[in-house]
PDB file of C-alpha atoms in Angstrom:
ATOM      1  CA  MET A   1       4.276 142.015 -59.975  1.00 33.00           C
ATOM      2  CA  ASP A   2       1.241 139.801 -58.279  1.00 43.00           C
ATOM      3  CA  ARG A   3       0.939 139.246 -54.880  1.00 43.00           C
ATOM      4  CA  ILE A   4      -1.210 138.272 -51.900  1.00 42.00           C
ATOM      5  CA  ALA A   5      -1.336 140.769 -49.058  1.00 44.00           C
ATOM      6  CA  LYS A   6      -2.868 143.346 -47.897  1.00 42.00           C
ATOM      7  CA  GLY A   7      -0.592 146.446 -48.551  1.00 45.00           C
ATOM      8  CA  CYS A   8      -0.498 149.921 -50.278  1.00 47.00           C
ATOM      9  CA  HIS A   9      -3.111 150.088 -53.130  1.00 49.00           C
ATOM     10  CA  VAL A  10      -3.442 152.406 -55.922  1.00 60.00           C
ATOM     11  CA  PHE A  11      -8.243 151.037 -55.983  1.00 69.00           C
ATOM     12  CA  GLN A  12      -9.817 151.820 -52.074  1.00 80.00           C
ATOM     13  CA  PRO A  13     -12.628 149.455 -51.573  1.00 82.00           C
ATOM     14  CA  ALA A  14     -15.514 150.934 -49.849  1.00 83.00           C
ATOM     15  CA  GLU A  15     -15.521 150.300 -45.930  1.00 83.00           C
ATOM     16  CA  GLY A  16     -15.871 147.024 -44.812  1.00 85.00           C
ATOM     17  CA  TYR A  17     -14.170 145.600 -47.543  1.00 87.00           C
ATOM     18  CA  GLU A  18     -10.187 144.243 -48.117  1.00 88.00           C
ATOM     19  CA  ILE A  19      -7.892 143.639 -51.324  1.00 88.00           C
ATOM     20  CA  VAL A  20      -6.415 140.305 -50.476  1.00 86.00           C
ATOM     21  CA  ALA A  21      -5.064 140.033 -53.487  1.00 85.00           C
ATOM     22  CA  GLN A  22      -4.546 141.926 -56.360  1.00 83.00           C
ATOM     23  CA  THR A  23      -1.868 141.216 -60.136  1.00 81.00           C
ATOM     24  CA  ARG A  24      -1.709 143.078 -62.973  1.00 75.00           C
ATOM     25  CA  CYS A  25      -2.163 139.457 -64.987  1.00 73.00           C
ATOM     26  CA  SER A  26      -6.129 138.036 -65.991  1.00 65.00           C
ATOM     27  CA  ALA A  27      -5.350 134.415 -65.992  1.00 69.00           C
ATOM     28  CA  THR A  28      -4.321 135.150 -62.041  1.00 76.00           C
ATOM     29  CA  SER A  29      -6.646 136.768 -60.910  1.00 72.00           C
ATOM     30  CA  SER A  30      -9.464 133.595 -62.878  1.00 73.00           C
ATOM     31  CA  GLU A  31      -7.564 131.187 -60.829  1.00 78.00           C
ATOM     32  CA  TYR A  32      -7.323 133.418 -57.353  1.00 78.00           C
ATOM     33  CA  ARG A  33     -11.274 133.109 -58.467  1.00 78.00           C
ATOM     34  CA  LEU A  34     -12.409 130.374 -58.780  1.00 79.00           C
ATOM     35  CA  VAL A  35     -10.124 129.819 -55.387  1.00 80.00           C
ATOM     36  CA  LEU A  36     -12.754 131.872 -54.132  1.00 80.00           C
ATOM     37  CA  GLY A  37     -15.603 130.714 -55.543  1.00 77.00           C
ATOM     38  CA  ALA A  38     -15.161 126.950 -54.646  1.00 77.00           C
ATOM     39  CA  THR A  39     -14.458 127.827 -50.664  1.00 78.00           C
ATOM     40  CA  GLY A  40     -17.894 129.680 -51.215  1.00 80.00           C
ATOM     41  CA  ILE A  41     -15.822 132.943 -49.900  1.00 84.00           C
ATOM     42  CA  PRO A  42     -18.259 136.134 -51.059  1.00 86.00           C
ATOM     43  CA  PHE A  43     -15.702 138.175 -53.240  1.00 84.00           C
ATOM     44  CA  GLU A  44     -15.830 140.775 -55.617  1.00 84.00           C
ATOM     45  CA  LEU A  45     -13.062 141.733 -58.759  1.00 80.00           C
ATOM     46  CA  VAL A  46     -12.136 145.139 -59.104  1.00 81.00           C
ATOM     47  CA  ARG A  47     -10.160 146.073 -61.939  1.00 74.00           C
ATOM     48  CA  GLN A  48      -8.828 148.989 -62.174  1.00 74.00           C
ATOM     49  CA  GLN A  49      -5.694 151.169 -63.745  1.00 65.00           C
ATOM     50  CA  ARG A  50      -4.767 147.951 -65.803  1.00 66.00           C
ATOM     51  CA  THR A  51      -4.796 145.283 -62.466  1.00 78.00           C
ATOM     52  CA  TRP A  52      -7.082 143.377 -60.353  1.00 78.00           C
ATOM     53  CA  TYR A  53      -8.330 144.095 -57.232  1.00 82.00           C
ATOM     54  CA  LEU A  54     -10.147 141.213 -55.203  1.00 85.00           C
ATOM     55  CA  VAL A  55     -12.038 142.137 -52.829  1.00 88.00           C
ATOM     56  CA  VAL A  56     -13.680 140.446 -49.449  1.00 89.00           C
ATOM     57  CA  ARG A  57     -15.573 141.604 -46.932  1.00 88.00           C
ATOM     58  CA  SER A  58     -13.080 142.614 -43.149  1.00 88.00           C
ATOM     59  CA  GLU A  59     -14.895 139.500 -41.623  1.00 88.00           C
ATOM     60  CA  ASP A  60     -14.012 136.588 -44.481  1.00 87.00           C
ATOM     61  CA  ALA A  61     -10.331 138.411 -44.955  1.00 87.00           C
ATOM     62  CA  PRO A  62      -8.395 136.084 -42.890  1.00 88.00           C
ATOM     63  CA  ARG A  63     -10.134 132.939 -44.214  1.00 88.00           C
ATOM     64  CA  ALA A  64      -9.698 134.358 -48.014  1.00 86.00           C
ATOM     65  CA  LEU A  65      -5.643 134.542 -46.998  1.00 88.00           C
ATOM     66  CA  ALA A  66      -5.870 131.625 -45.840  1.00 86.00           C
ATOM     67  CA  GLU A  67      -7.332 129.697 -48.824  1.00 84.00           C
ATOM     68  CA  LEU A  68      -5.136 131.270 -51.098  1.00 84.00           C
ATOM     69  CA  GLY A  69      -2.048 131.058 -49.553  1.00 83.00           C
ATOM     70  CA  GLU A  70      -2.583 126.815 -49.395  1.00 81.00           C
ATOM     71  CA  TYR A  71      -3.363 127.410 -52.953  1.00 78.00           C
ATOM     72  CA  GLN A  72      -0.157 129.434 -53.850  1.00 78.00           C
ATOM     73  CA  ARG A  73       1.756 126.844 -51.758  1.00 77.00           C
ATOM     74  CA  GLU A  74       0.203 123.568 -53.544  1.00 74.00           C
ATOM     75  CA  GLU A  75       0.937 124.944 -56.858  1.00 69.00           C
ATOM     76  CA  SER A  76       4.805 125.884 -55.563  1.00 67.00           C
ATOM     77  CA  ALA A  77       5.077 122.307 -54.458  1.00 63.00           C
ATOM     78  CA  THR A  78       3.941 120.810 -58.043  1.00 55.00           C
ATOM     79  CA  GLY A  79       5.593 123.462 -59.609  1.00 51.00           C
ATOM     80  CA  HIS A  80       3.544 124.805 -61.526  1.00 49.00           C
ATOM     81  CA  PRO A  81       4.128 128.775 -59.900  1.00 48.00           C
ATOM     82  CA  SER A  82       0.143 130.250 -60.372  1.00 45.00           C
ATOM     83  CA  SER A  83       2.444 133.978 -60.612  1.00 43.00           C
ATOM     84  CA  PRO A  84       5.484 132.544 -62.408  1.00 37.00           C
ATOM     85  CA  VAL A  85       7.674 135.599 -63.147  1.00 35.00           C
ATOM     86  CA  ASP A  86       9.140 134.429 -66.510  1.00 36.00           C
ATOM     87  CA  ALA A  87       5.256 134.091 -67.753  1.00 38.00           C
ATOM     88  CA  PRO A  88       4.147 137.149 -70.112  1.00 40.00           C
ATOM     89  CA  SER A  89       1.700 139.360 -68.929  1.00 41.00           C
ATOM     90  CA  SER A  90      -1.878 139.585 -69.796  1.00 42.00           C
ATOM     91  CA  ILE A  91      -2.231 143.301 -69.911  1.00 46.00           C
ATOM     92  CA  VAL A  92      -3.470 144.574 -73.330  1.00 48.00           C
ATOM     93  CA  ARG A  93      -1.721 148.477 -73.468  1.00 55.00           C
ATOM     94  CA  THR A  94      -3.447 151.842 -75.078  1.00 56.00           C
ATOM     95  CA  GLY A  95      -2.814 153.837 -78.342  1.00 65.00           C
ATOM     96  CA  SER A  96      -3.659 150.666 -80.886  1.00 75.00           C
ATOM     97  CA  LEU A  97      -6.178 152.292 -82.697  1.00 86.00           C
ATOM     98  CA  PHE A  98      -4.523 155.339 -83.621  1.00 89.00           C
ATOM     99  CA  GLY A  99      -1.974 152.283 -85.472  1.00 90.00           C
ATOM    100  CA  VAL A 100      -5.250 151.418 -87.523  1.00 93.00           C
ATOM    101  CA  VAL A 101      -5.394 154.547 -88.390  1.00 94.00           C
ATOM    102  CA  VAL A 102      -2.246 154.612 -89.477  1.00 94.00           C
ATOM    103  CA  TYR A 103      -2.310 151.462 -90.777  1.00 95.00           C
ATOM    104  CA  CYS A 104      -5.558 152.522 -93.587  1.00 96.00           C
ATOM    105  CA  VAL A 105      -4.207 156.089 -94.458  1.00 96.00           C
ATOM    106  CA  VAL A 106      -0.551 154.300 -95.520  1.00 96.00           C
ATOM    107  CA  LEU A 107      -2.498 151.414 -97.637  1.00 96.00           C
ATOM    108  CA  MET A 108      -4.928 153.783 -98.995  1.00 97.00           C
ATOM    109  CA  LEU A 109      -2.906 157.137 -99.839  1.00 96.00           C
ATOM    110  CA  VAL A 110      -0.585 154.117-101.749  1.00 96.00           C
ATOM    111  CA  ALA A 111      -3.549 153.256-103.475  1.00 95.00           C
ATOM    112  CA  TYR A 112      -4.979 156.585-104.900  1.00 95.00           C
ATOM    113  CA  LEU A 113      -1.531 157.830-106.052  1.00 95.00           C
ATOM    114  CA  THR A 114      -0.634 153.968-107.630  1.00 94.00           C
ATOM    115  CA  ALA A 115      -4.351 154.693-109.109  1.00 93.00           C
ATOM    116  CA  LYS A 116      -3.333 158.303-110.747  1.00 91.00           C
ATOM    117  CA  HIS A 117       0.120 157.251-111.581  1.00 90.00           C
ATOM    118  CA  ALA A 118       1.276 159.909-109.508  1.00 89.00           C
ATOM    119  CA  LEU A 119       4.837 161.513-110.362  1.00 87.00           C
ATOM    120  CA  GLY A 120       4.643 160.274-113.335  1.00 88.00           C
ATOM    121  CA  HIS A 121       5.374 156.297-112.048  1.00 88.00           C
ATOM    122  CA  ASP A 122       4.291 153.032-112.842  1.00 91.00           C
ATOM    123  CA  TRP A 123       3.580 152.177-109.202  1.00 94.00           C
ATOM    124  CA  TYR A 124       3.323 148.456-109.391  1.00 94.00           C
ATOM    125  CA  LEU A 125       6.510 148.256-111.826  1.00 94.00           C
ATOM    126  CA  ALA A 126       8.186 150.768-109.573  1.00 94.00           C
ATOM    127  CA  GLY A 127       7.177 148.532-105.806  1.00 94.00           C
ATOM    128  CA  GLN A 128       6.352 144.653-106.448  1.00 95.00           C
ATOM    129  CA  MET A 129       8.357 142.181-105.050  1.00 94.00           C
ATOM    130  CA  SER A 130       9.607 140.207-107.318  1.00 93.00           C
ATOM    131  CA  ALA A 131      11.791 137.449-107.316  1.00 94.00           C
ATOM    132  CA  ALA A 132      14.510 137.949-108.955  1.00 94.00           C
ATOM    133  CA  ASP A 133      15.260 142.093-108.299  1.00 95.00           C
ATOM    134  CA  VAL A 134      14.864 141.889-104.798  1.00 95.00           C
ATOM    135  CA  ILE A 135      17.986 138.889-105.208  1.00 94.00           C
ATOM    136  CA  ALA A 136      19.721 141.440-107.009  1.00 93.00           C
ATOM    137  CA  GLY A 137      20.390 143.309-104.289  1.00 93.00           C
ATOM    138  CA  GLN A 138      16.175 145.791-104.767  1.00 95.00           C
ATOM    139  CA  TRP A 139      15.140 144.894-100.961  1.00 96.00           C
ATOM    140  CA  TYR A 140      12.848 148.682-100.517  1.00 96.00           C
ATOM    141  CA  ARG A 141       9.933 145.694-102.951  1.00 96.00           C
ATOM    142  CA  THR A 142       9.884 144.135 -99.633  1.00 96.00           C
ATOM    143  CA  VAL A 143       8.276 147.465 -98.268  1.00 97.00           C
ATOM    144  CA  THR A 144       6.421 148.318-100.750  1.00 97.00           C
ATOM    145  CA  ALA A 145       4.813 145.494-102.347  1.00 96.00           C
ATOM    146  CA  LEU A 146       3.227 145.271 -98.971  1.00 96.00           C
ATOM    147  CA  THR A 147       1.306 148.904 -99.505  1.00 96.00           C
ATOM    148  CA  LEU A 148       0.677 147.652-103.264  1.00 95.00           C
ATOM    149  CA  HIS A 149      -3.308 146.342-104.150  1.00 93.00           C
ATOM    150  CA  VAL A 150      -4.473 144.645-107.336  1.00 90.00           C
ATOM    151  CA  ASP A 151      -8.073 146.110-107.047  1.00 91.00           C
ATOM    152  CA  PRO A 152     -10.618 147.118-104.413  1.00 92.00           C
ATOM    153  CA  GLY A 153     -11.207 143.972-103.594  1.00 91.00           C
ATOM    154  CA  HIS A 154      -8.075 143.388-102.255  1.00 89.00           C
ATOM    155  CA  LEU A 155      -7.685 146.326-101.206  1.00 94.00           C
ATOM    156  CA  GLY A 156      -9.915 146.256 -98.691  1.00 94.00           C
ATOM    157  CA  SER A 157      -9.702 142.775 -98.034  1.00 89.00           C
ATOM    158  CA  ASN A 158      -6.225 143.816 -96.592  1.00 92.00           C
ATOM    159  CA  LEU A 159      -7.958 146.799 -94.848  1.00 95.00           C
ATOM    160  CA  VAL A 160     -10.318 144.884 -92.826  1.00 92.00           C
ATOM    161  CA  TYR A 161      -8.698 141.898 -91.499  1.00 90.00           C
ATOM    162  CA  GLY A 162      -4.543 143.635 -91.085  1.00 92.00           C
ATOM    163  CA  SER A 163      -7.263 146.193 -89.109  1.00 93.00           C
ATOM    164  CA  VAL A 164      -8.468 143.348 -86.879  1.00 90.00           C
ATOM    165  CA  PHE A 165      -4.577 141.763 -86.567  1.00 91.00           C
ATOM    166  CA  GLY A 166      -3.163 144.033 -85.783  1.00 93.00           C
ATOM    167  CA  PHE A 167      -4.698 145.857 -83.383  1.00 91.00           C
ATOM    168  CA  MET A 168      -4.781 142.239 -81.627  1.00 89.00           C
ATOM    169  CA  ALA A 169      -0.904 142.289 -82.054  1.00 91.00           C
ATOM    170  CA  SER A 170      -0.474 145.724 -80.950  1.00 90.00           C
ATOM    171  CA  ARG A 171      -2.736 145.442 -77.651  1.00 86.00           C
ATOM    172  CA  ILE A 172       0.108 142.679 -77.002  1.00 86.00           C
ATOM    173  CA  LEU A 173       3.565 144.143 -77.778  1.00 89.00           C
ATOM    174  CA  GLY A 174       1.976 147.983 -77.555  1.00 86.00           C
ATOM    175  CA  ALA A 175       1.295 150.006 -80.615  1.00 86.00           C
ATOM    176  CA  GLY A 176       4.592 151.247 -82.012  1.00 91.00           C
ATOM    177  CA  PRO A 177       6.028 147.608 -81.222  1.00 93.00           C
ATOM    178  CA  GLY A 178       3.776 145.612 -82.124  1.00 93.00           C
ATOM    179  CA  TRP A 179       3.013 147.895 -85.890  1.00 95.00           C
ATOM    180  CA  LEU A 180       6.560 147.773 -86.133  1.00 96.00           C
ATOM    181  CA  VAL A 181       6.915 143.861 -85.684  1.00 96.00           C
ATOM    182  CA  VAL A 182       3.905 143.742 -88.329  1.00 96.00           C
ATOM    183  CA  LEU A 183       5.498 146.017 -90.789  1.00 97.00           C
ATOM    184  CA  LEU A 184       8.998 145.010 -90.211  1.00 97.00           C
ATOM    185  CA  GLY A 185       7.216 140.777 -90.489  1.00 96.00           C
ATOM    186  CA  GLY A 186       5.588 141.515 -93.176  1.00 96.00           C
ATOM    187  CA  ALA A 187       8.741 142.107 -95.175  1.00 96.00           C
ATOM    188  CA  LEU A 188      10.696 140.114 -93.922  1.00 97.00           C
ATOM    189  CA  GLY A 189       8.131 136.794 -94.830  1.00 95.00           C
ATOM    190  CA  ASN A 190       8.507 138.680 -98.799  1.00 95.00           C
ATOM    191  CA  GLY A 191      12.064 138.782 -98.651  1.00 95.00           C
ATOM    192  CA  ILE A 192      12.086 134.922 -97.572  1.00 95.00           C
ATOM    193  CA  ASN A 193       9.271 134.029-100.094  1.00 93.00           C
ATOM    194  CA  ALA A 194      11.432 135.795-102.913  1.00 93.00           C
ATOM    195  CA  LEU A 195      14.723 133.612-102.036  1.00 93.00           C
ATOM    196  CA  LEU A 196      12.334 130.465-101.524  1.00 91.00           C
ATOM    197  CA  ARG A 197       9.884 131.336-105.253  1.00 90.00           C
ATOM    198  CA  PRO A 198      11.535 130.842-109.403  1.00 91.00           C
ATOM    199  CA  ALA A 199      13.243 133.833-110.366  1.00 90.00           C
ATOM    200  CA  GLU A 200       9.953 135.460-111.834  1.00 91.00           C
ATOM    201  CA  HIS A 201       7.324 135.175-109.092  1.00 91.00           C
ATOM    202  CA  VAL A 202       5.878 138.126-108.739  1.00 92.00           C
ATOM    203  CA  SER A 203       3.328 139.529-105.675  1.00 92.00           C
ATOM    204  CA  ILE A 204       1.401 143.017-103.847  1.00 93.00           C
ATOM    205  CA  GLY A 205      -0.225 143.079-100.880  1.00 91.00           C
ATOM    206  CA  ALA A 206      -0.671 143.509 -97.206  1.00 93.00           C
ATOM    207  CA  SER A 207      -1.407 140.282 -96.332  1.00 91.00           C
ATOM    208  CA  THR A 208       2.226 138.735 -95.878  1.00 94.00           C
ATOM    209  CA  ALA A 209       1.791 141.507 -93.291  1.00 94.00           C
ATOM    210  CA  VAL A 210      -1.492 140.054 -91.806  1.00 93.00           C
ATOM    211  CA  PHE A 211       0.010 137.030 -91.407  1.00 92.00           C
ATOM    212  CA  SER A 212       2.860 138.688 -89.787  1.00 95.00           C
ATOM    213  CA  ALA A 213       0.166 139.678 -87.321  1.00 93.00           C
ATOM    214  CA  LEU A 214      -1.418 136.434 -87.019  1.00 90.00           C
ATOM    215  CA  GLY A 215       2.499 135.254 -85.947  1.00 92.00           C
ATOM    216  CA  VAL A 216       2.650 137.959 -83.305  1.00 92.00           C
ATOM    217  CA  ILE A 217      -1.127 137.235 -81.393  1.00 88.00           C
ATOM    218  CA  LEU A 218       0.057 133.103 -82.440  1.00 87.00           C
ATOM    219  CA  ALA A 219       4.115 133.667 -80.024  1.00 88.00           C
ATOM    220  CA  HIS A 220       1.601 135.477 -77.374  1.00 85.00           C
ATOM    221  CA  ALA A 221      -0.477 132.911 -77.350  1.00 80.00           C
ATOM    222  CA  VAL A 222       2.156 129.666 -77.018  1.00 79.00           C
ATOM    223  CA  VAL A 223       4.414 131.476 -74.408  1.00 78.00           C
ATOM    224  CA  SER A 224       1.202 132.255 -72.297  1.00 68.00           C
ATOM    225  CA  THR A 225      -0.022 128.153 -71.646  1.00 60.00           C
ATOM    226  CA  PRO A 226       1.249 126.533 -69.474  1.00 53.00           C
ATOM    227  CA  ARG A 227       4.471 124.790 -70.025  1.00 52.00           C
ATOM    228  CA  GLY A 228       4.301 121.924 -66.894  1.00 48.00           C
ATOM    229  CA  SER A 229       4.470 118.112 -66.885  1.00 43.00           C
ATOM    230  CA  GLU A 230       0.989 117.777 -66.427  1.00 44.00           C
ATOM    231  CA  THR A 231      -0.667 119.906 -68.959  1.00 48.00           C
ATOM    232  CA  ARG A 232      -2.678 118.217 -71.382  1.00 53.00           C
ATOM    233  CA  PRO A 233      -1.021 118.055 -74.825  1.00 52.00           C
ATOM    234  CA  LEU A 234      -4.623 119.584 -76.720  1.00 51.00           C
ATOM    235  CA  VAL A 235      -3.853 122.492 -73.791  1.00 51.00           C
ATOM    236  CA  ARG A 236      -0.006 122.798 -74.141  1.00 53.00           C
ATOM    237  CA  TRP A 237      -0.649 122.638 -78.635  1.00 55.00           C
ATOM    238  CA  ALA A 238      -4.000 124.271 -79.036  1.00 57.00           C
ATOM    239  CA  PRO A 239      -2.682 127.717 -79.864  1.00 58.00           C
ATOM    240  CA  VAL A 240      -0.499 125.705 -82.535  1.00 61.00           C
ATOM    241  CA  ILE A 241      -3.829 124.055 -83.656  1.00 62.00           C
ATOM    242  CA  CYS A 242      -5.809 127.122 -83.699  1.00 65.00           C
ATOM    243  CA  GLY A 243      -3.138 129.662 -85.869  1.00 57.00           C
ATOM    244  CA  LEU A 244      -2.671 126.717 -88.225  1.00 63.00           C
ATOM    245  CA  ILE A 245      -6.521 126.673 -88.878  1.00 64.00           C
ATOM    246  CA  LEU A 246      -6.691 129.625 -88.716  1.00 63.00           C
ATOM    247  CA  PHE A 247      -4.071 130.111 -91.454  1.00 60.00           C
ATOM    248  CA  GLY A 248      -5.545 127.291 -93.253  1.00 61.00           C
ATOM    249  CA  TYR A 249      -8.986 129.452 -93.584  1.00 55.00           C
ATOM    250  CA  LEU A 250      -7.378 133.029 -94.807  1.00 58.00           C
ATOM    251  CA  GLY A 251      -4.097 132.005 -95.895  1.00 50.00           C
ATOM    252  CA  ILE A 252      -5.073 130.034 -98.754  1.00 60.00           C
ATOM    253  CA  GLY A 253      -7.431 130.876-101.698  1.00 55.00           C
ATOM    254  CA  ASP A 254      -7.428 131.156-105.074  1.00 55.00           C
ATOM    255  CA  GLU A 255      -4.540 130.326-107.394  1.00 56.00           C
ATOM    256  CA  ARG A 256      -3.925 134.141-107.060  1.00 62.00           C
ATOM    257  CA  THR A 257      -3.090 133.386-103.120  1.00 67.00           C
ATOM    258  CA  ASP A 258       0.627 133.956-102.180  1.00 74.00           C
ATOM    259  CA  VAL A 259       0.951 130.815 -99.442  1.00 79.00           C
ATOM    260  CA  GLY A 260       3.795 130.921 -99.840  1.00 82.00           C
ATOM    261  CA  ALA A 261       4.088 134.762 -98.558  1.00 86.00           C
ATOM    262  CA  HIS A 262       1.163 134.656 -96.583  1.00 87.00           C
ATOM    263  CA  ALA A 263       3.200 131.309 -94.202  1.00 88.00           C
ATOM    264  CA  ALA A 264       6.526 133.271 -94.531  1.00 92.00           C
ATOM    265  CA  GLY A 265       5.084 136.096 -92.835  1.00 92.00           C
ATOM    266  CA  MET A 266       2.841 134.218 -90.435  1.00 91.00           C
ATOM    267  CA  VAL A 267       6.627 132.313 -88.890  1.00 93.00           C
ATOM    268  CA  ALA A 268       8.700 135.824 -89.155  1.00 95.00           C
ATOM    269  CA  GLY A 269       6.259 137.469 -86.943  1.00 94.00           C
ATOM    270  CA  PHE A 270       5.918 134.763 -84.889  1.00 93.00           C
ATOM    271  CA  PHE A 271       9.840 134.391 -83.953  1.00 95.00           C
ATOM    272  CA  LEU A 272      10.108 138.427 -84.756  1.00 96.00           C
ATOM    273  CA  ALA A 273       7.671 139.077 -81.574  1.00 93.00           C
ATOM    274  CA  LEU A 274       9.257 136.682 -79.177  1.00 91.00           C
ATOM    275  CA  PRO A 275      11.312 138.428 -77.154  1.00 91.00           C
ATOM    276  CA  LEU A 276       9.596 141.476 -77.468  1.00 90.00           C
ATOM    277  CA  LEU A 277       7.536 139.293 -75.679  1.00 85.00           C
ATOM    278  CA  ARG A 278      10.007 139.344 -72.244  1.00 83.00           C
ATOM    279  CA  VAL A 279      10.016 142.963 -72.207  1.00 80.00           C
ATOM    280  CA  SER A 280       9.022 144.764 -69.400  1.00 74.00           C
ATOM    281  CA  ASP A 281       5.824 146.111 -70.020  1.00 70.00           C
ATOM    282  CA  ARG A 282       6.487 149.398 -68.431  1.00 73.00           C
ATOM    283  CA  TRP A 283       9.027 149.547 -71.693  1.00 81.00           C
ATOM    284  CA  LEU A 284       6.010 148.368 -74.170  1.00 78.00           C
ATOM    285  CA  ASP A 285       4.148 151.729 -72.614  1.00 74.00           C
ATOM    286  CA  SER A 286       6.031 153.853 -72.983  1.00 82.00           C
ATOM    287  CA  ARG A 287       5.232 157.020 -75.433  1.00 85.00           C
ATOM    288  CA  LEU A 288       8.557 157.530 -76.518  1.00 89.00           C
ATOM    289  CA  VAL A 289       8.964 154.475 -78.069  1.00 89.00           C
ATOM    290  CA  THR A 290       6.112 154.163 -78.939  1.00 90.00           C
ATOM    291  CA  TRP A 291       6.219 157.083 -81.150  1.00 91.00           C
ATOM    292  CA  ALA A 292      10.016 156.320 -81.845  1.00 93.00           C
ATOM    293  CA  ALA A 293       8.472 152.380 -83.598  1.00 93.00           C
ATOM    294  CA  LEU A 294       5.821 153.854 -84.470  1.00 93.00           C
ATOM    295  CA  GLY A 295       7.788 156.864 -86.878  1.00 94.00           C
ATOM    296  CA  ILE A 296      10.360 154.072 -87.898  1.00 96.00           C
ATOM    297  CA  GLY A 297       7.817 151.751 -89.148  1.00 96.00           C
ATOM    298  CA  VAL A 298       6.319 155.054 -91.473  1.00 96.00           C
ATOM    299  CA  SER A 299      10.129 156.432 -92.603  1.00 97.00           C
ATOM    300  CA  LEU A 300      10.654 152.837 -93.492  1.00 97.00           C
ATOM    301  CA  ILE A 301       8.047 152.588 -95.749  1.00 97.00           C
ATOM    302  CA  SER A 302       9.042 156.471 -97.248  1.00 97.00           C
ATOM    303  CA  VAL A 303      12.326 155.395 -97.570  1.00 97.00           C
ATOM    304  CA  CYS A 304      12.031 152.636 -99.239  1.00 97.00           C
ATOM    305  CA  TRP A 305       9.142 154.374-101.521  1.00 96.00           C
ATOM    306  CA  VAL A 306      11.648 156.913-102.510  1.00 96.00           C
ATOM    307  CA  ILE A 307      13.973 154.737-103.006  1.00 95.00           C
ATOM    308  CA  ALA A 308      11.286 152.921-105.392  1.00 95.00           C
ATOM    309  CA  LEU A 309      10.275 155.195-107.559  1.00 94.00           C
ATOM    310  CA  TRP A 310      13.873 156.847-107.649  1.00 92.00           C
ATOM    311  CA  VAL A 311      14.998 154.129-109.586  1.00 91.00           C
ATOM    312  CA  ALA A 312      12.595 153.899-111.302  1.00 88.00           C
ATOM    313  CA  LYS A 313      12.941 156.838-112.778  1.00 84.00           C
ATOM    314  CA  GLN A 314      16.860 156.611-113.515  1.00 81.00           C
ATOM    315  CA  GLY A 315      16.298 152.465-114.454  1.00 69.00           C
ATOM    316  CA  VAL A 316      18.771 150.723-112.991  1.00 51.00           C
ATOM    317  CA  ALA A 317      19.625 148.833-110.090  1.00 46.00           C
ATOM    318  CA  ILE A 318      20.221 148.665-106.603  1.00 43.00           C
ATOM    319  CA  SER A 319      23.365 146.122-106.430  1.00 40.00           C
TER     320      SER A 319
END
């Protein structure tokens, strides 16, 4: 919880200095910094253990506390509390790089097995997102299609963009939950796309999951934007505008680009992320949750491919 007070702290300032405020929200720390900067009180902003500490000289502490207290009272009076309890924390979480490694390994492994026709199967035919087959009940294709790519260029592009956006999404939701949402959003996006497309429509690629990650980032930006009545419309809608611009730049290409899948993936990631943005940091940071979510994601991909290859071998459809 953010607070302006002198109490027990993990960080201990040097002798002659005192902590007058601490917060886990970087936006709130910036507000406090602006307040003291405007009053001319010398200060230092220190970050340790994912917490920001506002430190001033001991002789300046009473005045700094008074100024910060007055600022919070003014914010509360105008209906814009500086540290609302329902605002998502801007804390960034650890373990995200491991998720990037898993993502890259999975895509490259499937690419290798596909090129080698492993187990004697055509992996493209077995796992591609065929709208007719998905509607017929082969739901696993919404997942397996995310791991297939046309050529090295297609694969490389999704490795780069997926790593960047996936990393950012996992820094928001946690390494495990973040990457799981990216995967589920991609699969859901493929499913929605199959429902809206003609039966003969076929698509492959991780880009639907990449845009699911973009949806997570957009959801975080939208929820983090102030909602006060005095907030300017441009500020309030800036995340949406930026998201649409980025979608237009990355999601719309030549005639081979599946724009519908990209849009569906982004929408799916956006709405899947919303409830998790209200979950406590302690839960999202839990090692148990992280490993469980990553395990579920890898297991889901594995199970879907086992089903896909089994169906291809049997030459039957699942309904």
